[in-house]
JSON list of C-alpha atoms in Angstrom, two decimals:
[
{"chain": "A", "resi": 188, "resn": "MET", "atom": "CA", "xyz": [80.40, 20.50, -128.45]},
{"chain": "A", "resi": 189, "resn": "ASN", "atom": "CA", "xyz": [80.65, 19.07, -124.94]},
{"chain": "A", "resi": 190, "resn": "LEU", "atom": "CA", "xyz": [83.74, 20.66, -123.34]},
{"chain": "A", "resi": 191, "resn": "SER", "atom": "CA", "xyz": [85.16, 19.84, -119.93]},
{"chain": "A", "resi": 192, "resn": "LEU", "atom": "CA", "xyz": [88.32, 19.93, -117.84]},
{"chain": "A", "resi": 193, "resn": "ARG", "atom": "CA", "xyz": [89.88, 17.15, -115.85]},
{"chain": "A", "resi": 194, "resn": "THR", "atom": "CA", "xyz": [92.88, 17.14, -113.59]},
{"chain": "A", "resi": 195, "resn": "ALA", "atom": "CA", "xyz": [95.93, 15.79, -115.37]},
{"chain": "A", "resi": 196, "resn": "ILE", "atom": "CA", "xyz": [97.51, 12.59, -114.12]},
{"chain": "A", "resi": 197, "resn": "GLY", "atom": "CA", "xyz": [101.10, 11.45, -114.41]},
{"chain": "A", "resi": 198, "resn": "LYS", "atom": "CA", "xyz": [100.67, 9.74, -117.79]},
{"chain": "A", "resi": 199, "resn": "ASP", "atom": "CA", "xyz": [99.38, 13.05, -119.27]},
{"chain": "A", "resi": 200, "resn": "ALA", "atom": "CA", "xyz": [102.72, 14.79, -118.74]},
{"chain": "A", "resi": 201, "resn": "ALA", "atom": "CA", "xyz": [104.34, 13.37, -121.88]},
{"chain": "A", "resi": 202, "resn": "PHE", "atom": "CA", "xyz": [101.39, 14.44, -124.06]},
{"chain": "A", "resi": 203, "resn": "CYS", "atom": "CA", "xyz": [101.39, 17.92, -122.53]},
{"chain": "A", "resi": 204, "resn": "GLU", "atom": "CA", "xyz": [105.12, 18.40, -122.98]},
{"chain": "A", "resi": 205, "resn": "SER", "atom": "CA", "xyz": [104.95, 17.20, -126.58]},
{"chain": "A", "resi": 206, "resn": "LEU", "atom": "CA", "xyz": [102.02, 19.49, -127.41]},
{"chain": "A", "resi": 207, "resn": "SER", "atom": "CA", "xyz": [103.61, 22.55, -125.76]},
{"chain": "A", "resi": 208, "resn": "ARG", "atom": "CA", "xyz": [106.92, 21.88, -127.45]},
{"chain": "A", "resi": 209, "resn": "ALA", "atom": "CA", "xyz": [105.33, 21.45, -130.89]},
{"chain": "A", "resi": 210, "resn": "ASN", "atom": "CA", "xyz": [102.99, 24.44, -130.64]},
{"chain": "A", "resi": 211, "resn": "MET", "atom": "CA", "xyz": [105.70, 26.76, -129.32]},
{"chain": "A", "resi": 212, "resn": "ALA", "atom": "CA", "xyz": [108.51, 25.57, -131.65]},
{"chain": "A", "resi": 213, "resn": "VAL", "atom": "CA", "xyz": [108.10, 28.37, -134.20]},
{"chain": "A", "resi": 214, "resn": "TYR", "atom": "CA", "xyz": [108.24, 31.06, -131.48]},
{"chain": "A", "resi": 215, "resn": "HIS", "atom": "CA", "xyz": [111.18, 29.46, -129.70]},
{"chain": "A", "resi": 216, "resn": "ARG", "atom": "CA", "xyz": [113.10, 28.94, -132.94]},
{"chain": "A", "resi": 217, "resn": "ALA", "atom": "CA", "xyz": [112.60, 32.61, -133.89]},
{"chain": "A", "resi": 218, "resn": "ARG", "atom": "CA", "xyz": [114.10, 33.62, -130.54]},
{"chain": "A", "resi": 219, "resn": "GLY", "atom": "CA", "xyz": [116.90, 31.06, -130.39]},
{"chain": "A", "resi": 220, "resn": "ILE", "atom": "CA", "xyz": [115.35, 29.30, -127.40]},
{"chain": "A", "resi": 221, "resn": "ASP", "atom": "CA", "xyz": [116.01, 25.59, -126.95]},
{"chain": "A", "resi": 222, "resn": "TRP", "atom": "CA", "xyz": [113.31, 23.43, -125.37]},
{"chain": "A", "resi": 223, "resn": "ASP", "atom": "CA", "xyz": [114.28, 22.43, -121.83]},
{"chain": "A", "resi": 224, "resn": "PRO", "atom": "CA", "xyz": [112.59, 19.17, -120.77]},
{"chain": "A", "resi": 225, "resn": "GLN", "atom": "CA", "xyz": [113.87, 19.53, -117.19]},
{"chain": "A", "resi": 226, "resn": "ARG", "atom": "CA", "xyz": [112.22, 22.94, -116.91]},
{"chain": "A", "resi": 227, "resn": "PHE", "atom": "CA", "xyz": [108.94, 21.49, -118.16]},
{"chain": "A", "resi": 228, "resn": "GLN", "atom": "CA", "xyz": [109.13, 18.61, -115.67]},
{"chain": "A", "resi": 229, "resn": "ALA", "atom": "CA", "xyz": [109.83, 21.02, -112.80]},
{"chain": "A", "resi": 230, "resn": "SER", "atom": "CA", "xyz": [106.86, 23.16, -113.81]},
{"chain": "A", "resi": 231, "resn": "TRP", "atom": "CA", "xyz": [104.66, 20.04, -114.03]},
{"chain": "A", "resi": 232, "resn": "LEU", "atom": "CA", "xyz": [105.12, 19.58, -110.30]},
{"chain": "A", "resi": 233, "resn": "GLN", "atom": "CA", "xyz": [104.51, 23.27, -109.54]},
{"chain": "A", "resi": 234, "resn": "PHE", "atom": "CA", "xyz": [101.51, 24.08, -111.77]},
{"chain": "A", "resi": 235, "resn": "GLU", "atom": "CA", "xyz": [97.90, 22.96, -111.67]},
{"chain": "A", "resi": 236, "resn": "ASN", "atom": "CA", "xyz": [97.69, 20.86, -114.83]},
{"chain": "A", "resi": 237, "resn": "LEU", "atom": "CA", "xyz": [94.28, 20.42, -116.45]},
{"chain": "A", "resi": 238, "resn": "MET", "atom": "CA", "xyz": [93.35, 18.51, -119.56]},
{"chain": "A", "resi": 239, "resn": "VAL", "atom": "CA", "xyz": [90.89, 20.11, -121.98]},
{"chain": "A", "resi": 240, "resn": "LEU", "atom": "CA", "xyz": [88.39, 17.61, -123.34]},
{"chain": "A", "resi": 241, "resn": "ALA", "atom": "CA", "xyz": [85.91, 17.83, -126.21]},
{"chain": "A", "resi": 242, "resn": "GLY", "atom": "CA", "xyz": [83.37, 15.05, -126.27]},
{"chain": "A", "resi": 243, "resn": "GLY", "atom": "CA", "xyz": [85.49, 13.16, -123.75]},
{"chain": "A", "resi": 244, "resn": "GLU", "atom": "CA", "xyz": [88.62, 13.26, -125.93]},
{"chain": "A", "resi": 245, "resn": "VAL", "atom": "CA", "xyz": [91.75, 15.18, -124.89]},
{"chain": "A", "resi": 246, "resn": "VAL", "atom": "CA", "xyz": [92.22, 18.17, -127.19]},
{"chain": "A", "resi": 247, "resn": "GLY", "atom": "CA", "xyz": [94.56, 20.33, -125.14]},
{"chain": "A", "resi": 248, "resn": "LEU", "atom": "CA", "xyz": [95.87, 21.50, -121.83]},
{"chain": "A", "resi": 249, "resn": "LEU", "atom": "CA", "xyz": [95.44, 24.39, -119.44]},
{"chain": "A", "resi": 250, "resn": "ARG", "atom": "CA", "xyz": [98.12, 25.03, -116.82]},
{"chain": "A", "resi": 251, "resn": "LEU", "atom": "CA", "xyz": [97.49, 27.42, -113.93]},
{"chain": "A", "resi": 252, "resn": "LEU", "atom": "CA", "xyz": [99.52, 28.89, -111.07]},
{"chain": "A", "resi": 253, "resn": "ALA", "atom": "CA", "xyz": [98.57, 31.19, -108.19]},
{"chain": "A", "resi": 254, "resn": "GLU", "atom": "CA", "xyz": [100.66, 34.38, -108.33]},
{"chain": "A", "resi": 255, "resn": "GLY", "atom": "CA", "xyz": [99.79, 36.73, -105.48]},
{"chain": "A", "resi": 256, "resn": "ASP", "atom": "CA", "xyz": [96.29, 38.14, -106.04]},
{"chain": "A", "resi": 257, "resn": "ALA", "atom": "CA", "xyz": [96.10, 36.56, -109.50]},
{"chain": "A", "resi": 258, "resn": "LEU", "atom": "CA", "xyz": [95.59, 33.20, -111.09]},
{"chain": "A", "resi": 259, "resn": "ALA", "atom": "CA", "xyz": [98.08, 32.87, -113.94]},
{"chain": "A", "resi": 260, "resn": "ILE", "atom": "CA", "xyz": [97.42, 30.98, -117.13]},
{"chain": "A", "resi": 261, "resn": "ARG", "atom": "CA", "xyz": [100.91, 29.58, -117.56]},
{"chain": "A", "resi": 262, "resn": "ASP", "atom": "CA", "xyz": [100.11, 27.46, -120.60]},
{"chain": "A", "resi": 263, "resn": "LEU", "atom": "CA", "xyz": [97.10, 26.97, -122.84]},
{"chain": "A", "resi": 264, "resn": "GLN", "atom": "CA", "xyz": [97.69, 24.66, -125.78]},
{"chain": "A", "resi": 265, "resn": "LEU", "atom": "CA", "xyz": [95.28, 22.98, -128.16]},
{"chain": "A", "resi": 266, "resn": "LEU", "atom": "CA", "xyz": [95.89, 20.36, -130.80]},
{"chain": "A", "resi": 267, "resn": "PRO", "atom": "CA", "xyz": [96.30, 22.18, -134.15]},
{"chain": "A", "resi": 268, "resn": "GLY", "atom": "CA", "xyz": [93.11, 20.64, -135.57]},
{"chain": "A", "resi": 269, "resn": "GLN", "atom": "CA", "xyz": [91.12, 21.92, -132.59]},
{"chain": "A", "resi": 270, "resn": "GLN", "atom": "CA", "xyz": [92.25, 25.55, -132.83]},
{"chain": "A", "resi": 271, "resn": "GLY", "atom": "CA", "xyz": [89.82, 28.19, -134.10]},
{"chain": "A", "resi": 272, "resn": "ARG", "atom": "CA", "xyz": [86.75, 26.33, -132.85]},
{"chain": "A", "resi": 273, "resn": "GLY", "atom": "CA", "xyz": [86.06, 28.34, -129.67]},
{"chain": "A", "resi": 274, "resn": "ILE", "atom": "CA", "xyz": [87.76, 25.87, -127.34]},
{"chain": "A", "resi": 275, "resn": "GLY", "atom": "CA", "xyz": [90.46, 28.38, -126.37]},
{"chain": "A", "resi": 276, "resn": "SER", "atom": "CA", "xyz": [87.83, 30.99, -125.50]},
{"chain": "A", "resi": 277, "resn": "TRP", "atom": "CA", "xyz": [85.98, 28.40, -123.43]},
{"chain": "A", "resi": 278, "resn": "ALA", "atom": "CA", "xyz": [89.21, 27.43, -121.60]},
{"chain": "A", "resi": 279, "resn": "VAL", "atom": "CA", "xyz": [90.01, 31.08, -120.81]},
{"chain": "A", "resi": 280, "resn": "GLU", "atom": "CA", "xyz": [86.50, 31.58, -119.42]},
{"chain": "A", "resi": 281, "resn": "ARG", "atom": "CA", "xyz": [86.87, 28.43, -117.29]},
{"chain": "A", "resi": 282, "resn": "ALA", "atom": "CA", "xyz": [90.16, 29.79, -115.93]},
{"chain": "A", "resi": 283, "resn": "LYS", "atom": "CA", "xyz": [88.40, 33.04, -115.07]},
{"chain": "A", "resi": 284, "resn": "ALA", "atom": "CA", "xyz": [85.58, 31.13, -113.35]},
{"chain": "A", "resi": 285, "resn": "LEU", "atom": "CA", "xyz": [88.11, 29.12, -111.32]},
{"chain": "A", "resi": 286, "resn": "ALA", "atom": "CA", "xyz": [89.90, 32.33, -110.36]},
{"chain": "A", "resi": 287, "resn": "ARG", "atom": "CA", "xyz": [86.63, 33.93, -109.17]},
{"chain": "A", "resi": 288, "resn": "GLU", "atom": "CA", "xyz": [85.67, 30.79, -107.26]},
{"chain": "A", "resi": 289, "resn": "ARG", "atom": "CA", "xyz": [89.05, 30.86, -105.50]},
{"chain": "A", "resi": 290, "resn": "GLY", "atom": "CA", "xyz": [88.82, 34.57, -104.67]},
{"chain": "A", "resi": 291, "resn": "PHE", "atom": "CA", "xyz": [91.47, 35.88, -107.07]},
{"chain": "A", "resi": 292, "resn": "HIS", "atom": "CA", "xyz": [90.99, 39.44, -108.33]},
{"chain": "A", "resi": 293, "resn": "ARG", "atom": "CA", "xyz": [92.50, 38.91, -111.76]},
{"chain": "A", "resi": 294, "resn": "VAL", "atom": "CA", "xyz": [93.86, 36.44, -114.27]},
{"chain": "A", "resi": 295, "resn": "VAL", "atom": "CA", "xyz": [97.27, 37.09, -115.79]},
{"chain": "A", "resi": 296, "resn": "LEU", "atom": "CA", "xyz": [99.31, 35.57, -118.59]},
{"chain": "A", "resi": 297, "resn": "ARG", "atom": "CA", "xyz": [102.25, 36.16, -120.90]},
{"chain": "A", "resi": 298, "resn": "VAL", "atom": "CA", "xyz": [102.19, 35.70, -124.66]},
{"chain": "A", "resi": 299, "resn": "TYR", "atom": "CA", "xyz": [104.68, 36.42, -127.41]},
{"chain": "A", "resi": 300, "resn": "ALA", "atom": "CA", "xyz": [103.68, 39.55, -129.31]},
{"chain": "A", "resi": 301, "resn": "ASP", "atom": "CA", "xyz": [103.63, 37.68, -132.64]},
{"chain": "A", "resi": 302, "resn": "ASN", "atom": "CA", "xyz": [101.47, 34.83, -131.33]},
{"chain": "A", "resi": 303, "resn": "PRO", "atom": "CA", "xyz": [97.92, 35.07, -132.77]},
{"chain": "A", "resi": 304, "resn": "ALA", "atom": "CA", "xyz": [96.60, 33.87, -129.38]},
{"chain": "A", "resi": 305, "resn": "ARG", "atom": "CA", "xyz": [97.05, 37.45, -128.17]},
{"chain": "A", "resi": 306, "resn": "ASN", "atom": "CA", "xyz": [93.89, 38.30, -130.13]},
{"chain": "A", "resi": 307, "resn": "LEU", "atom": "CA", "xyz": [91.96, 35.62, -128.24]},
{"chain": "A", "resi": 308, "resn": "TYR", "atom": "CA", "xyz": [93.08, 37.15, -124.94]},
{"chain": "A", "resi": 309, "resn": "LEU", "atom": "CA", "xyz": [92.16, 40.66, -126.04]},
{"chain": "A", "resi": 310, "resn": "ARG", "atom": "CA", "xyz": [88.68, 39.42, -127.05]},
{"chain": "A", "resi": 311, "resn": "ARG", "atom": "CA", "xyz": [88.30, 37.76, -123.64]},
{"chain": "A", "resi": 312, "resn": "GLY", "atom": "CA", "xyz": [88.94, 41.02, -121.75]},
{"chain": "A", "resi": 313, "resn": "PHE", "atom": "CA", "xyz": [92.68, 40.98, -121.20]},
{"chain": "A", "resi": 314, "resn": "VAL", "atom": "CA", "xyz": [94.73, 44.16, -121.50]},
{"chain": "A", "resi": 315, "resn": "VAL", "atom": "CA", "xyz": [98.46, 44.57, -122.03]},
{"chain": "A", "resi": 316, "resn": "GLU", "atom": "CA", "xyz": [100.05, 45.78, -118.79]},
{"chain": "A", "resi": 317, "resn": "ALA", "atom": "CA", "xyz": [103.64, 45.65, -120.02]},
{"chain": "A", "resi": 318, "resn": "THR", "atom": "CA", "xyz": [105.81, 44.54, -122.89]},
{"chain": "A", "resi": 319, "resn": "VAL", "atom": "CA", "xyz": [109.10, 42.95, -121.89]},
{"chain": "A", "resi": 320, "resn": "ASP", "atom": "CA", "xyz": [111.38, 42.13, -124.80]},
{"chain": "A", "resi": 321, "resn": "ASP", "atom": "CA", "xyz": [108.90, 40.54, -127.21]},
{"chain": "A", "resi": 322, "resn": "THR", "atom": "CA", "xyz": [106.47, 39.27, -124.57]},
{"chain": "A", "resi": 323, "resn": "LEU", "atom": "CA", "xyz": [103.14, 40.84, -123.68]},
{"chain": "A", "resi": 324, "resn": "HIS", "atom": "CA", "xyz": [102.23, 40.70, -120.00]},
{"chain": "A", "resi": 325, "resn": "MET", "atom": "CA", "xyz": [98.44, 40.71, -119.97]},
{"chain": "A", "resi": 326, "resn": "ALA", "atom": "CA", "xyz": [95.81, 40.82, -117.23]},
{"chain": "A", "resi": 327, "resn": "CYS", "atom": "CA", "xyz": [92.07, 40.55, -116.93]},
{"chain": "A", "resi": 328, "resn": "PRO", "atom": "CA", "xyz": [90.52, 42.09, -113.81]},
{"chain": "A", "resi": 329, "resn": "LEU", "atom": "CA", "xyz": [87.69, 40.04, -112.36]},
{"chain": "A", "resi": 330, "resn": "ASP", "atom": "CA", "xyz": [84.41, 41.16, -110.91]},
{"chain": "A", "resi": 331, "resn": "LEU", "atom": "CA", "xyz": [83.99, 38.66, -108.10]},
{"chain": "A", "resi": 332, "resn": "ALA", "atom": "CA", "xyz": [80.23, 39.28, -108.22]},
{"chain": "A", "resi": 333, "resn": "ASP", "atom": "CA", "xyz": [80.08, 38.20, -111.88]},
{"chain": "A", "resi": 334, "resn": "SER", "atom": "CA", "xyz": [77.34, 35.70, -112.58]},
{"chain": "A", "resi": 335, "resn": "THR", "atom": "CA", "xyz": [79.54, 33.35, -114.61]},
{"chain": "A", "resi": 336, "resn": "PRO", "atom": "CA", "xyz": [78.74, 29.88, -113.33]},
{"chain": "A", "resi": 337, "resn": "PRO", "atom": "CA", "xyz": [81.54, 28.30, -111.30]},
{"chain": "A", "resi": 338, "resn": "VAL", "atom": "CA", "xyz": [83.39, 25.32, -112.64]},
{"chain": "A", "resi": 339, "resn": "SER", "atom": "CA", "xyz": [81.76, 22.29, -111.07]},
{"chain": "A", "resi": 340, "resn": "THR", "atom": "CA", "xyz": [83.80, 19.70, -109.25]},
{"chain": "A", "resi": 341, "resn": "LYS", "atom": "CA", "xyz": [82.25, 17.18, -111.62]},
{"chain": "A", "resi": 342, "resn": "GLU", "atom": "CA", "xyz": [83.96, 19.01, -114.47]},
{"chain": "A", "resi": 343, "resn": "LEU", "atom": "CA", "xyz": [87.35, 18.65, -112.75]},
{"chain": "A", "resi": 344, "resn": "ARG", "atom": "CA", "xyz": [87.38, 14.86, -112.48]}
]
């Protein structure tokens, strides 16, 4: 499977919002949280928005934000039919490679405790640093000397 990232463009925003909203609906509903399109649009301008591609087709999104000494994965969503195929693991490793390349010492994220994605993050080296309400705050320390190949600029077209 040929996987790559590309920088999102304006027309990708609607797809990304729709995918995030759909994938997170069960968790939001369980917590009485209403989707806020204005909040998503504001974050679109603030975050680094990347499209995840498999064989040249968009299959998901990866949204990143610098937070002090860490690069935060603020959103990682895949189309339901693409989940469980290793694409999420690949995307997490790409985020870690980008963080190393940019000199960050760790990658952080938040995930609901009942979201099965927490297992992906644990397998990829993340540890729970705190639990706030029903949200796990996780981090993965980075060895900046790690030999993981950097993400090429060609990959981020």
